[in-house]
PDB file of C-alpha atoms in Angstrom:
ATOM      1  CA  MET A   1      55.315 -76.842 -45.724  1.00  0.00           C
ATOM      2  CA  GLU A   2      56.825 -73.586 -46.883  1.00  0.00           C
ATOM      3  CA  GLU A   3      57.496 -72.619 -43.269  1.00  0.00           C
ATOM      4  CA  LEU A   4      59.506 -75.789 -42.743  1.00  0.00           C
ATOM      5  CA  GLU A   5      61.514 -75.317 -45.932  1.00  0.00           C
ATOM      6  CA  GLN A   6      62.394 -71.739 -45.155  1.00  0.00           C
ATOM      7  CA  GLY A   7      63.032 -72.456 -41.498  1.00  0.00           C
ATOM      8  CA  LEU A   8      65.418 -75.271 -42.355  1.00  0.00           C
ATOM      9  CA  LEU A   9      67.378 -73.014 -44.736  1.00  0.00           C
ATOM     10  CA  MET A  10      67.912 -70.520 -41.877  1.00  0.00           C
ATOM     11  CA  GLN A  11      69.467 -73.243 -39.695  1.00  0.00           C
ATOM     12  CA  PRO A  12      73.268 -73.790 -39.484  1.00  0.00           C
ATOM     13  CA  TRP A  13      74.927 -77.152 -39.775  1.00  0.00           C
ATOM     14  CA  ALA A  14      75.858 -79.212 -36.678  1.00  0.00           C
ATOM     15  CA  TRP A  15      78.469 -81.998 -36.306  1.00  0.00           C
ATOM     16  CA  LEU A  16      77.101 -85.329 -35.158  1.00  0.00           C
ATOM     17  CA  PRO A  17      79.723 -87.912 -34.047  1.00  0.00           C
ATOM     18  CA  LEU A  18      78.623 -91.523 -34.421  1.00  0.00           C
ATOM     19  CA  ALA A  19      80.301 -94.769 -33.511  1.00  0.00           C
ATOM     20  CA  GLU A  20      81.039 -95.627 -37.117  1.00  0.00           C
ATOM     21  CA  ASN A  21      81.522 -92.138 -38.643  1.00  0.00           C
ATOM     22  CA  SER A  22      80.295 -88.607 -38.313  1.00  0.00           C
ATOM     23  CA  LEU A  23      77.560 -86.589 -40.026  1.00  0.00           C
ATOM     24  CA  LEU A  24      76.594 -83.012 -40.659  1.00  0.00           C
ATOM     25  CA  VAL A  25      73.012 -82.338 -39.604  1.00  0.00           C
ATOM     26  CA  LYS A  26      70.582 -79.514 -39.682  1.00  0.00           C
ATOM     27  CA  ALA A  27      66.960 -79.579 -38.516  1.00  0.00           C
ATOM     28  CA  TYR A  28      63.900 -77.381 -38.012  1.00  0.00           C
ATOM     29  CA  ILE A  29      60.984 -78.479 -35.835  1.00  0.00           C
ATOM     30  CA  THR A  30      57.582 -76.947 -35.252  1.00  0.00           C
ATOM     31  CA  LYS A  31      54.213 -78.183 -33.866  1.00  0.00           C
ATOM     32  CA  GLN A  32      53.207 -78.995 -37.453  1.00  0.00           C
ATOM     33  CA  GLY A  33      56.160 -81.192 -38.396  1.00  0.00           C
ATOM     34  CA  TYR A  34      59.887 -81.132 -39.039  1.00  0.00           C
ATOM     35  CA  ALA A  35      62.513 -80.936 -41.758  1.00  0.00           C
ATOM     36  CA  LEU A  36      65.930 -82.579 -41.590  1.00  0.00           C
ATOM     37  CA  LEU A  37      69.079 -82.589 -43.732  1.00  0.00           C
ATOM     38  CA  VAL A  38      71.978 -85.047 -43.219  1.00  0.00           C
ATOM     39  CA  SER A  39      75.275 -85.278 -45.042  1.00  0.00           C
ATOM     40  CA  ASP A  40      78.450 -87.476 -44.837  1.00  0.00           C
ATOM     41  CA  LEU A  41      80.298 -85.050 -47.255  1.00  0.00           C
ATOM     42  CA  GLN A  42      79.620 -87.610 -49.966  1.00  0.00           C
ATOM     43  CA  GLN A  43      75.886 -87.468 -50.221  1.00  0.00           C
ATOM     44  CA  VAL A  44      72.961 -85.464 -48.752  1.00  0.00           C
ATOM     45  CA  TRP A  45      69.737 -86.971 -47.379  1.00  0.00           C
ATOM     46  CA  HIS A  46      66.517 -85.224 -46.532  1.00  0.00           C
ATOM     47  CA  GLU A  47      63.218 -85.816 -44.703  1.00  0.00           C
ATOM     48  CA  GLN A  48      60.291 -83.538 -44.270  1.00  0.00           C
ATOM     49  CA  VAL A  49      57.036 -84.747 -42.636  1.00  0.00           C
ATOM     50  CA  ASP A  50      53.886 -83.305 -41.158  1.00  0.00           C
ATOM     51  CA  ALA A  51      52.131 -84.044 -37.865  1.00  0.00           C
ATOM     52  CA  SER A  52      50.103 -86.956 -39.322  1.00  0.00           C
ATOM     53  CA  VAL A  53      53.244 -88.827 -40.260  1.00  0.00           C
ATOM     54  CA  VAL A  54      54.734 -88.091 -36.820  1.00  0.00           C
ATOM     55  CA  SER A  55      51.639 -89.530 -35.128  1.00  0.00           C
ATOM     56  CA  GLN A  56      51.640 -92.711 -37.143  1.00  0.00           C
ATOM     57  CA  ARG A  57      55.386 -93.333 -36.678  1.00  0.00           C
ATOM     58  CA  ALA A  58      55.145 -92.622 -32.967  1.00  0.00           C
ATOM     59  CA  LYS A  59      52.480 -95.314 -32.606  1.00  0.00           C
ATOM     60  CA  GLU A  60      54.642 -97.827 -34.463  1.00  0.00           C
ATOM     61  CA  LEU A  61      57.824 -97.176 -32.512  1.00  0.00           C
ATOM     62  CA  ASN A  62      56.471 -96.291 -29.076  1.00  0.00           C
ATOM     63  CA  LYS A  63      53.373 -98.486 -28.473  1.00  0.00           C
ATOM     64  CA  ARG A  64      53.316 -97.796 -24.713  1.00  0.00           C
ATOM     65  CA  LEU A  65      53.293 -93.998 -25.179  1.00  0.00           C
ATOM     66  CA  THR A  66      50.133 -92.139 -26.244  1.00  0.00           C
ATOM     67  CA  ALA A  67      50.195 -88.403 -26.887  1.00  0.00           C
ATOM     68  CA  PRO A  68      49.343 -85.786 -29.530  1.00  0.00           C
ATOM     69  CA  PRO A  69      51.904 -85.322 -32.283  1.00  0.00           C
ATOM     70  CA  ALA A  70      52.931 -81.879 -30.865  1.00  0.00           C
ATOM     71  CA  ALA A  71      54.172 -83.608 -27.711  1.00  0.00           C
ATOM     72  CA  PHE A  72      56.405 -85.946 -29.617  1.00  0.00           C
ATOM     73  CA  LEU A  73      57.687 -83.125 -31.833  1.00  0.00           C
ATOM     74  CA  CYS A  74      58.422 -81.146 -28.648  1.00  0.00           C
ATOM     75  CA  HIS A  75      60.411 -84.018 -27.317  1.00  0.00           C
ATOM     76  CA  LEU A  76      62.349 -84.414 -30.542  1.00  0.00           C
ATOM     77  CA  ASP A  77      63.081 -80.686 -30.366  1.00  0.00           C
ATOM     78  CA  HIS A  78      64.413 -81.030 -26.856  1.00  0.00           C
ATOM     79  CA  LEU A  79      66.647 -83.994 -27.960  1.00  0.00           C
ATOM     80  CA  LEU A  80      68.138 -82.195 -31.044  1.00  0.00           C
ATOM     81  CA  ARG A  81      68.479 -78.752 -29.551  1.00  0.00           C
ATOM     82  CA  PRO A  82      71.593 -79.477 -27.399  1.00  0.00           C
ATOM     83  CA  LEU A  83      73.221 -81.226 -30.358  1.00  0.00           C
ATOM     84  CA  LEU A  84      72.587 -78.443 -32.813  1.00  0.00           C
ATOM     85  CA  LYS A  85      73.293 -75.680 -30.309  1.00  0.00           C
ATOM     86  CA  ASP A  86      76.512 -76.979 -28.698  1.00  0.00           C
ATOM     87  CA  THR A  87      78.338 -80.113 -29.880  1.00  0.00           C
ATOM     88  CA  ALA A  88      80.504 -79.975 -26.772  1.00  0.00           C
ATOM     89  CA  CYS A  89      77.425 -80.523 -24.610  1.00  0.00           C
ATOM     90  CA  PRO A  90      75.337 -83.292 -26.234  1.00  0.00           C
ATOM     91  CA  GLY A  91      71.832 -84.083 -25.074  1.00  0.00           C
ATOM     92  CA  LYS A  92      70.632 -87.293 -23.385  1.00  0.00           C
ATOM     93  CA  ALA A  93      70.059 -89.269 -26.552  1.00  0.00           C
ATOM     94  CA  THR A  94      71.951 -91.960 -28.509  1.00  0.00           C
ATOM     95  CA  PHE A  95      72.230 -91.667 -32.282  1.00  0.00           C
ATOM     96  CA  SER A  96      73.033 -94.320 -34.862  1.00  0.00           C
ATOM     97  CA  CYS A  97      72.404 -94.689 -38.597  1.00  0.00           C
ATOM     98  CA  ASP A  98      71.765 -97.463 -41.153  1.00  0.00           C
ATOM     99  CA  ARG A  99      71.934 -97.171 -44.913  1.00  0.00           C
ATOM    100  CA  VAL A 100      69.579 -99.091 -47.100  1.00  0.00           C
ATOM    101  CA  ASP A 101      70.256 -98.679 -50.832  1.00  0.00           C
ATOM    102  CA  GLU A 102      70.127 -94.900 -51.351  1.00  0.00           C
ATOM    103  CA  ALA A 103      68.212 -94.144 -48.131  1.00  0.00           C
ATOM    104  CA  MET A 104      69.449 -93.447 -44.626  1.00  0.00           C
ATOM    105  CA  ILE A 105      67.703 -94.148 -41.282  1.00  0.00           C
ATOM    106  CA  LEU A 106      68.914 -92.040 -38.505  1.00  0.00           C
ATOM    107  CA  ARG A 107      67.884 -93.676 -35.226  1.00  0.00           C
ATOM    108  CA  VAL A 108      67.407 -91.836 -31.938  1.00  0.00           C
ATOM    109  CA  GLN A 109      66.992 -93.528 -28.521  1.00  0.00           C
ATOM    110  CA  SER A 110      66.243 -91.763 -25.244  1.00  0.00           C
ATOM    111  CA  GLU A 111      63.696 -91.713 -22.420  1.00  0.00           C
ATOM    112  CA  LEU A 112      60.341 -90.032 -22.092  1.00  0.00           C
ATOM    113  CA  SER A 113      58.345 -90.131 -18.873  1.00  0.00           C
ATOM    114  CA  GLY A 114      60.553 -92.911 -17.528  1.00  0.00           C
ATOM    115  CA  LEU A 115      60.001 -95.099 -20.579  1.00  0.00           C
ATOM    116  CA  PRO A 116      62.247 -95.836 -23.549  1.00  0.00           C
ATOM    117  CA  PHE A 117      61.588 -93.490 -26.485  1.00  0.00           C
ATOM    118  CA  TYR A 118      62.615 -94.416 -30.026  1.00  0.00           C
ATOM    119  CA  TRP A 119      62.553 -92.404 -33.196  1.00  0.00           C
ATOM    120  CA  ASN A 120      63.680 -93.093 -36.737  1.00  0.00           C
ATOM    121  CA  PHE A 121      64.294 -90.380 -39.331  1.00  0.00           C
ATOM    122  CA  HIS A 122      63.652 -92.009 -42.754  1.00  0.00           C
ATOM    123  CA  CYS A 123      65.836 -89.871 -45.107  1.00  0.00           C
ATOM    124  CA  ILE A 124      65.995 -90.140 -48.829  1.00  0.00           C
ATOM    125  CA  LEU A 125      68.593 -88.667 -51.153  1.00  0.00           C
ATOM    126  CA  ALA A 126      68.128 -84.884 -51.514  1.00  0.00           C
ATOM    127  CA  ASN A 127      67.345 -83.592 -54.978  1.00  0.00           C
ATOM    128  CA  PRO A 128      69.931 -81.379 -56.682  1.00  0.00           C
ATOM    129  CA  SER A 129      67.891 -78.246 -56.110  1.00  0.00           C
ATOM    130  CA  LEU A 130      67.929 -78.802 -52.364  1.00  0.00           C
ATOM    131  CA  VAL A 131      71.698 -79.449 -52.320  1.00  0.00           C
ATOM    132  CA  SER A 132      72.238 -76.288 -54.264  1.00  0.00           C
ATOM    133  CA  GLN A 133      70.018 -74.266 -51.926  1.00  0.00           C
ATOM    134  CA  HIS A 134      71.633 -75.526 -48.655  1.00  0.00           C
ATOM    135  CA  LEU A 135      75.224 -76.091 -49.708  1.00  0.00           C
ATOM    136  CA  ILE A 136      76.415 -74.911 -53.142  1.00  0.00           C
ATOM    137  CA  ARG A 137      74.917 -71.427 -53.183  1.00  0.00           C
ATOM    138  CA  PRO A 138      75.645 -70.620 -49.498  1.00  0.00           C
ATOM    139  CA  LEU A 139      79.237 -71.854 -49.866  1.00  0.00           C
ATOM    140  CA  MET A 140      79.719 -69.710 -52.949  1.00  0.00           C
ATOM    141  CA  GLY A 141      78.271 -66.768 -51.139  1.00  0.00           C
ATOM    142  CA  MET A 142      80.565 -67.357 -48.195  1.00  0.00           C
ATOM    143  CA  SER A 143      83.582 -67.527 -50.475  1.00  0.00           C
ATOM    144  CA  LEU A 144      82.677 -64.197 -52.078  1.00  0.00           C
ATOM    145  CA  ALA A 145      82.055 -62.656 -48.626  1.00  0.00           C
ATOM    146  CA  LEU A 146      85.430 -63.867 -47.364  1.00  0.00           C
ATOM    147  CA  GLN A 147      87.126 -62.566 -50.570  1.00  0.00           C
ATOM    148  CA  CYS A 148      85.555 -59.165 -49.981  1.00  0.00           C
ATOM    149  CA  GLN A 149      86.660 -59.238 -46.398  1.00  0.00           C
ATOM    150  CA  GLY A 150      90.268 -60.015 -47.521  1.00  0.00           C
ATOM    151  CA  ARG A 151      90.214 -57.018 -49.812  1.00  0.00           C
ATOM    152  CA  GLU A 152      88.997 -54.726 -47.080  1.00  0.00           C
ATOM    153  CA  LEU A 153      91.778 -56.016 -44.740  1.00  0.00           C
ATOM    154  CA  ALA A 154      94.428 -55.484 -47.475  1.00  0.00           C
ATOM    155  CA  THR A 155      93.212 -51.947 -48.024  1.00  0.00           C
ATOM    156  CA  LEU A 156      93.333 -51.312 -44.236  1.00  0.00           C
ATOM    157  CA  LEU A 157      96.898 -52.589 -44.001  1.00  0.00           C
ATOM    158  CA  ARG A 158      97.981 -50.294 -46.861  1.00  0.00           C
ATOM    159  CA  MET A 159      96.402 -47.303 -45.029  1.00  0.00           C
ATOM    160  CA  LYS A 160      98.136 -48.260 -41.818  1.00  0.00           C
ATOM    161  CA  ASP A 161     101.451 -48.385 -43.677  1.00  0.00           C
ATOM    162  CA  LEU A 162     100.794 -44.866 -45.020  1.00  0.00           C
ATOM    163  CA  GLU A 163      99.950 -43.707 -41.498  1.00  0.00           C
ATOM    164  CA  ILE A 164     103.164 -45.180 -40.125  1.00  0.00           C
ATOM    165  CA  GLN A 165     105.206 -43.590 -42.888  1.00  0.00           C
ATOM    166  CA  ASP A 166     103.638 -40.195 -42.132  1.00  0.00           C
ATOM    167  CA  TYR A 167     104.601 -40.569 -38.480  1.00  0.00           C
ATOM    168  CA  GLN A 168     108.197 -41.491 -39.435  1.00  0.00           C
ATOM    169  CA  GLU A 169     108.490 -38.507 -41.843  1.00  0.00           C
ATOM    170  CA  SER A 170     107.356 -36.329 -38.970  1.00  0.00           C
ATOM    171  CA  GLY A 171     110.188 -37.507 -36.778  1.00  0.00           C
ATOM    172  CA  ALA A 172     108.389 -40.150 -34.753  1.00  0.00           C
ATOM    173  CA  VAL A 173     110.621 -43.036 -33.548  1.00  0.00           C
ATOM    174  CA  LEU A 174     109.500 -46.546 -32.525  1.00  0.00           C
ATOM    175  CA  SER A 175     110.208 -47.065 -28.822  1.00  0.00           C
ATOM    176  CA  ARG A 176     110.333 -50.908 -29.075  1.00  0.00           C
ATOM    177  CA  ASP A 177     112.171 -52.471 -32.001  1.00  0.00           C
ATOM    178  CA  ARG A 178     110.363 -55.820 -31.593  1.00  0.00           C
ATOM    179  CA  LEU A 179     107.158 -54.051 -32.793  1.00  0.00           C
ATOM    180  CA  LYS A 180     108.666 -52.987 -36.092  1.00  0.00           C
ATOM    181  CA  THR A 181     106.947 -54.457 -39.204  1.00  0.00           C
ATOM    182  CA  GLU A 182     107.740 -54.361 -42.882  1.00  0.00           C
ATOM    183  CA  PRO A 183     105.352 -52.604 -45.254  1.00  0.00           C
ATOM    184  CA  PHE A 184     102.598 -54.923 -46.415  1.00  0.00           C
ATOM    185  CA  GLU A 185     103.352 -56.394 -49.897  1.00  0.00           C
ATOM    186  CA  GLU A 186     100.263 -58.130 -51.214  1.00  0.00           C
ATOM    187  CA  ASN A 187     101.828 -60.371 -53.858  1.00  0.00           C
ATOM    188  CA  SER A 188     104.486 -61.695 -51.442  1.00  0.00           C
ATOM    189  CA  PHE A 189     101.818 -62.299 -48.840  1.00  0.00           C
ATOM    190  CA  LEU A 190      99.672 -64.335 -51.272  1.00  0.00           C
ATOM    191  CA  GLU A 191     102.631 -66.401 -52.463  1.00  0.00           C
ATOM    192  CA  GLN A 192     103.658 -67.200 -48.911  1.00  0.00           C
ATOM    193  CA  PHE A 193     100.095 -68.052 -47.910  1.00  0.00           C
ATOM    194  CA  MET A 194      99.725 -70.476 -50.835  1.00  0.00           C
ATOM    195  CA  VAL A 195     102.893 -72.288 -49.892  1.00  0.00           C
ATOM    196  CA  GLU A 196     102.746 -72.317 -46.087  1.00  0.00           C
ATOM    197  CA  LYS A 197      99.153 -71.880 -44.990  1.00  0.00           C
ATOM    198  CA  LEU A 198      96.838 -73.176 -47.753  1.00  0.00           C
ATOM    199  CA  PRO A 199      97.336 -76.959 -47.170  1.00  0.00           C
ATOM    200  CA  GLU A 200      96.214 -76.660 -43.512  1.00  0.00           C
ATOM    201  CA  ALA A 201      93.615 -73.969 -44.118  1.00  0.00           C
ATOM    202  CA  CYS A 202      91.654 -75.971 -46.709  1.00  0.00           C
ATOM    203  CA  HIS A 203      91.717 -79.271 -44.881  1.00  0.00           C
ATOM    204  CA  VAL A 204      88.043 -80.243 -44.717  1.00  0.00           C
ATOM    205  CA  GLY A 205      88.432 -83.439 -42.681  1.00  0.00           C
ATOM    206  CA  ASP A 206      85.078 -84.670 -41.338  1.00  0.00           C
ATOM    207  CA  GLY A 207      83.447 -81.257 -41.699  1.00  0.00           C
ATOM    208  CA  ARG A 208      83.918 -80.208 -38.045  1.00  0.00           C
ATOM    209  CA  PRO A 209      86.081 -77.122 -38.778  1.00  0.00           C
ATOM    210  CA  PHE A 210      83.336 -75.822 -41.085  1.00  0.00           C
ATOM    211  CA  VAL A 211      80.760 -76.344 -38.325  1.00  0.00           C
ATOM    212  CA  MET A 212      82.862 -74.917 -35.535  1.00  0.00           C
ATOM    213  CA  HIS A 213      84.029 -71.673 -37.181  1.00  0.00           C
ATOM    214  CA  LEU A 214      81.835 -70.653 -40.053  1.00  0.00           C
ATOM    215  CA  GLN A 215      78.215 -71.121 -39.030  1.00  0.00           C
ATOM    216  CA  ASN A 216      77.590 -67.410 -38.204  1.00  0.00           C
ATOM    217  CA  LEU A 217      78.643 -66.547 -41.726  1.00  0.00           C
ATOM    218  CA  TYR A 218      76.566 -69.439 -43.173  1.00  0.00           C
ATOM    219  CA  VAL A 219      73.400 -68.158 -41.443  1.00  0.00           C
ATOM    220  CA  ALA A 220      74.066 -64.611 -42.525  1.00  0.00           C
ATOM    221  CA  VAL A 221      74.485 -65.664 -46.142  1.00  0.00           C
ATOM    222  CA  THR A 222      71.316 -67.843 -46.205  1.00  0.00           C
ATOM    223  CA  ARG A 223      69.382 -65.042 -44.506  1.00  0.00           C
ATOM    224  CA  GLN A 224      70.488 -62.725 -47.270  1.00  0.00           C
ATOM    225  CA  GLU A 225      69.420 -65.280 -49.925  1.00  0.00           C
ATOM    226  CA  ILE A 226      65.933 -65.388 -48.398  1.00  0.00           C
ATOM    227  CA  GLN A 227      65.643 -61.597 -48.286  1.00  0.00           C
ATOM    228  CA  VAL A 228      66.712 -61.297 -51.955  1.00  0.00           C
ATOM    229  CA  ARG A 229      64.268 -64.010 -52.982  1.00  0.00           C
ATOM    230  CA  GLN A 230      61.406 -62.334 -51.185  1.00  0.00           C
ATOM    231  CA  GLU A 231      62.204 -59.017 -52.820  1.00  0.00           C
ATOM    232  CA  HIS A 232      62.217 -60.647 -56.244  1.00  0.00           C
ATOM    233  CA  GLN A 233      58.887 -62.191 -55.528  1.00  0.00           C
ATOM    234  CA  GLY A 234      57.502 -58.731 -54.871  1.00  0.00           C
ATOM    235  CA  THR A 235      56.806 -59.321 -51.144  1.00  0.00           C
ATOM    236  CA  GLY A 236      58.965 -56.460 -49.959  1.00  0.00           C
ATOM    237  CA  ASP A 237      60.902 -56.708 -46.724  1.00  0.00           C
ATOM    238  CA  PRO A 238      60.437 -59.965 -44.866  1.00  0.00           C
ATOM    239  CA  GLN A 239      58.065 -59.861 -41.977  1.00  0.00           C
ATOM    240  CA  PRO A 240      59.583 -60.739 -38.589  1.00  0.00           C
ATOM    241  CA  SER A 241      58.825 -64.332 -37.501  1.00  0.00           C
ATOM    242  CA  SER A 242      60.704 -67.029 -35.782  1.00  0.00           C
ATOM    243  CA  SER A 243      61.270 -68.992 -39.010  1.00  0.00           C
ATOM    244  CA  THR A 244      62.217 -66.088 -41.286  1.00  0.00           C
ATOM    245  CA  SER A 245      63.367 -63.233 -39.036  1.00  0.00           C
ATOM    246  CA  PRO A 246      67.154 -62.573 -38.709  1.00  0.00           C
ATOM    247  CA  GLN A 247      66.604 -62.020 -35.011  1.00  0.00           C
ATOM    248  CA  GLY A 248      65.103 -65.490 -34.650  1.00  0.00           C
ATOM    249  CA  THR A 249      68.295 -67.278 -35.825  1.00  0.00           C
ATOM    250  CA  GLU A 250      71.214 -65.015 -35.186  1.00  0.00           C
ATOM    251  CA  ASN A 251      72.213 -66.348 -31.749  1.00  0.00           C
ATOM    252  CA  GLN A 252      70.838 -69.892 -31.831  1.00  0.00           C
ATOM    253  CA  LEU A 253      71.276 -72.953 -34.015  1.00  0.00           C
ATOM    254  CA  LEU A 254      67.829 -74.472 -33.703  1.00  0.00           C
ATOM    255  CA  SER A 255      65.443 -71.508 -33.962  1.00  0.00           C
ATOM    256  CA  GLN A 256      62.100 -71.400 -32.251  1.00  0.00           C
ATOM    257  CA  PRO A 257      59.058 -72.085 -34.503  1.00  0.00           C
ATOM    258  CA  GLU A 258      56.494 -69.492 -35.305  1.00  0.00           C
ATOM    259  CA  GLU A 259      54.307 -71.055 -32.623  1.00  0.00           C
ATOM    260  CA  PRO A 260      56.833 -72.040 -30.011  1.00  0.00           C
ATOM    261  CA  VAL A 261      56.791 -75.680 -28.999  1.00  0.00           C
ATOM    262  CA  SER A 262      55.740 -75.774 -25.428  1.00  0.00           C
ATOM    263  CA  SER A 263      57.416 -77.876 -22.776  1.00  0.00           C
ATOM    264  CA  ALA A 264      56.713 -81.545 -23.293  1.00  0.00           C
ATOM    265  CA  PRO A 265      53.896 -82.700 -21.066  1.00  0.00           C
ATOM    266  CA  SER A 266      54.091 -85.857 -19.003  1.00  0.00           C
ATOM    267  CA  LEU A 267      52.835 -88.570 -21.248  1.00  0.00           C
ATOM    268  CA  PRO A 268      50.431 -91.150 -19.787  1.00  0.00           C
ATOM    269  CA  VAL A 269      51.632 -94.731 -20.008  1.00  0.00           C
ATOM    270  CA  THR A 270      48.830 -96.707 -21.538  1.00  0.00           C
ATOM    271  CA  GLU A 271      48.241 -99.775 -23.665  1.00  0.00           C
ATOM    272  CA  LYS A 272      46.836 -98.503 -26.981  1.00  0.00           C
ATOM    273  CA  ASP A 273      44.673 -95.861 -25.302  1.00  0.00           C
ATOM    274  CA  PRO A 274      44.515 -92.995 -27.834  1.00  0.00           C
ATOM    275  CA  THR A 275      43.948 -89.409 -26.763  1.00  0.00           C
ATOM    276  CA  GLY A 276      42.817 -86.322 -28.621  1.00  0.00           C
ATOM    277  CA  PRO A 277      45.127 -84.026 -30.724  1.00  0.00           C
ATOM    278  CA  SER A 278      46.392 -80.549 -29.873  1.00  0.00           C
ATOM    279  CA  GLY A 279      60.139 -43.584 -40.713  1.00  0.00           C
ATOM    280  CA  PRO A 280      63.519 -42.920 -42.161  1.00  0.00           C
ATOM    281  CA  VAL A 281      65.770 -40.320 -40.466  1.00  0.00           C
ATOM    282  CA  LYS A 282      67.569 -37.789 -42.673  1.00  0.00           C
ATOM    283  CA  ARG A 283      71.298 -37.882 -41.999  1.00  0.00           C
ATOM    284  CA  PRO A 284      73.763 -35.059 -42.675  1.00  0.00           C
ATOM    285  CA  GLN A 285      75.856 -35.699 -45.739  1.00  0.00           C
ATOM    286  CA  LEU A 286      79.629 -35.883 -45.170  1.00  0.00           C
ATOM    287  CA  SER A 287      82.118 -34.874 -47.776  1.00  0.00           C
ATOM    288  CA  LYS A 288      84.152 -37.826 -49.112  1.00  0.00           C
ATOM    289  CA  VAL A 289      87.899 -37.692 -49.607  1.00  0.00           C
ATOM    290  CA  LYS A 290      88.892 -39.097 -52.935  1.00  0.00           C
ATOM    291  CA  ARG A 291      91.828 -41.448 -52.642  1.00  0.00           C
ATOM    292  CA  LYS A 292      93.738 -43.700 -54.892  1.00  0.00           C
ATOM    293  CA  LYS A 293      92.026 -46.986 -55.627  1.00  0.00           C
ATOM    294  CA  LEU A 294      93.975 -49.921 -54.197  1.00  0.00           C
ATOM    295  CA  ARG A 295      94.192 -53.433 -55.519  1.00  0.00           C
ATOM    296  CA  GLY A 296      92.356 -56.093 -53.383  1.00  0.00           C
ATOM    297  CA  LEU A 297      93.860 -59.019 -51.527  1.00  0.00           C
ATOM    298  CA  PHE A 298      92.431 -61.743 -53.781  1.00  0.00           C
ATOM    299  CA  SER A 299      92.281 -59.758 -57.070  1.00  0.00           C
TER     300      SER A 299
END
């Protein structure tokens, strides 16, 4: 199950609109099983199952369909992929959810081989360690990354101001007055941002802004977490694979499993008729110009 756990961590969050509310969802599916996380911004639910559970549940929910577990997993992958890849282009499936005590059942309805297909994700409350791993630590890492980015931008603005000042002292004149700007003043900028921009910028809403604009950064931060963890465990650099490799998740939201799920085969319609299962380059050193240390944007 380690592949599922690590593969799920590498996935970004997707926004799932429902009739009654909306959810944040992330999933990872292979031929051996799947892992799923669901959140309504109040609680987090989780399910992780192997092929044997998939087979048993498929028999209970789809009595007229008989196929190996890998075929059902492939179909689930095809149903979830459009959702997790592009919320503006949902797949051909209907989602709904029910809450029973502290559990959540996420129901999926679609068609397979011309017959109705049903699936229920039975999710239980995620333990604190899982919430920390998928939300708290990545969000803290993202905050630190954005703070560092702000510092770099503030430094760049100060350097641009010095460049403009040098041009002016050399006799250069701005040809269009509308392009003139005042020198960047960090404290004034921060005060103005807190008053005018902060209320709108930190509006979480239903979680959709987080999903729409920050998932590339989320994946980069979780990927870095995995690399650091592997180094601490003495495994060295992570080996490329679809579930752990940065290339496997950089441009897609539901990454391919280590053994890619093949296209779903046509499933025979039967009445309880079971079938069988399935070297470093030396670079020239450049002299560094020592310059005055500048104060960061969010110091």
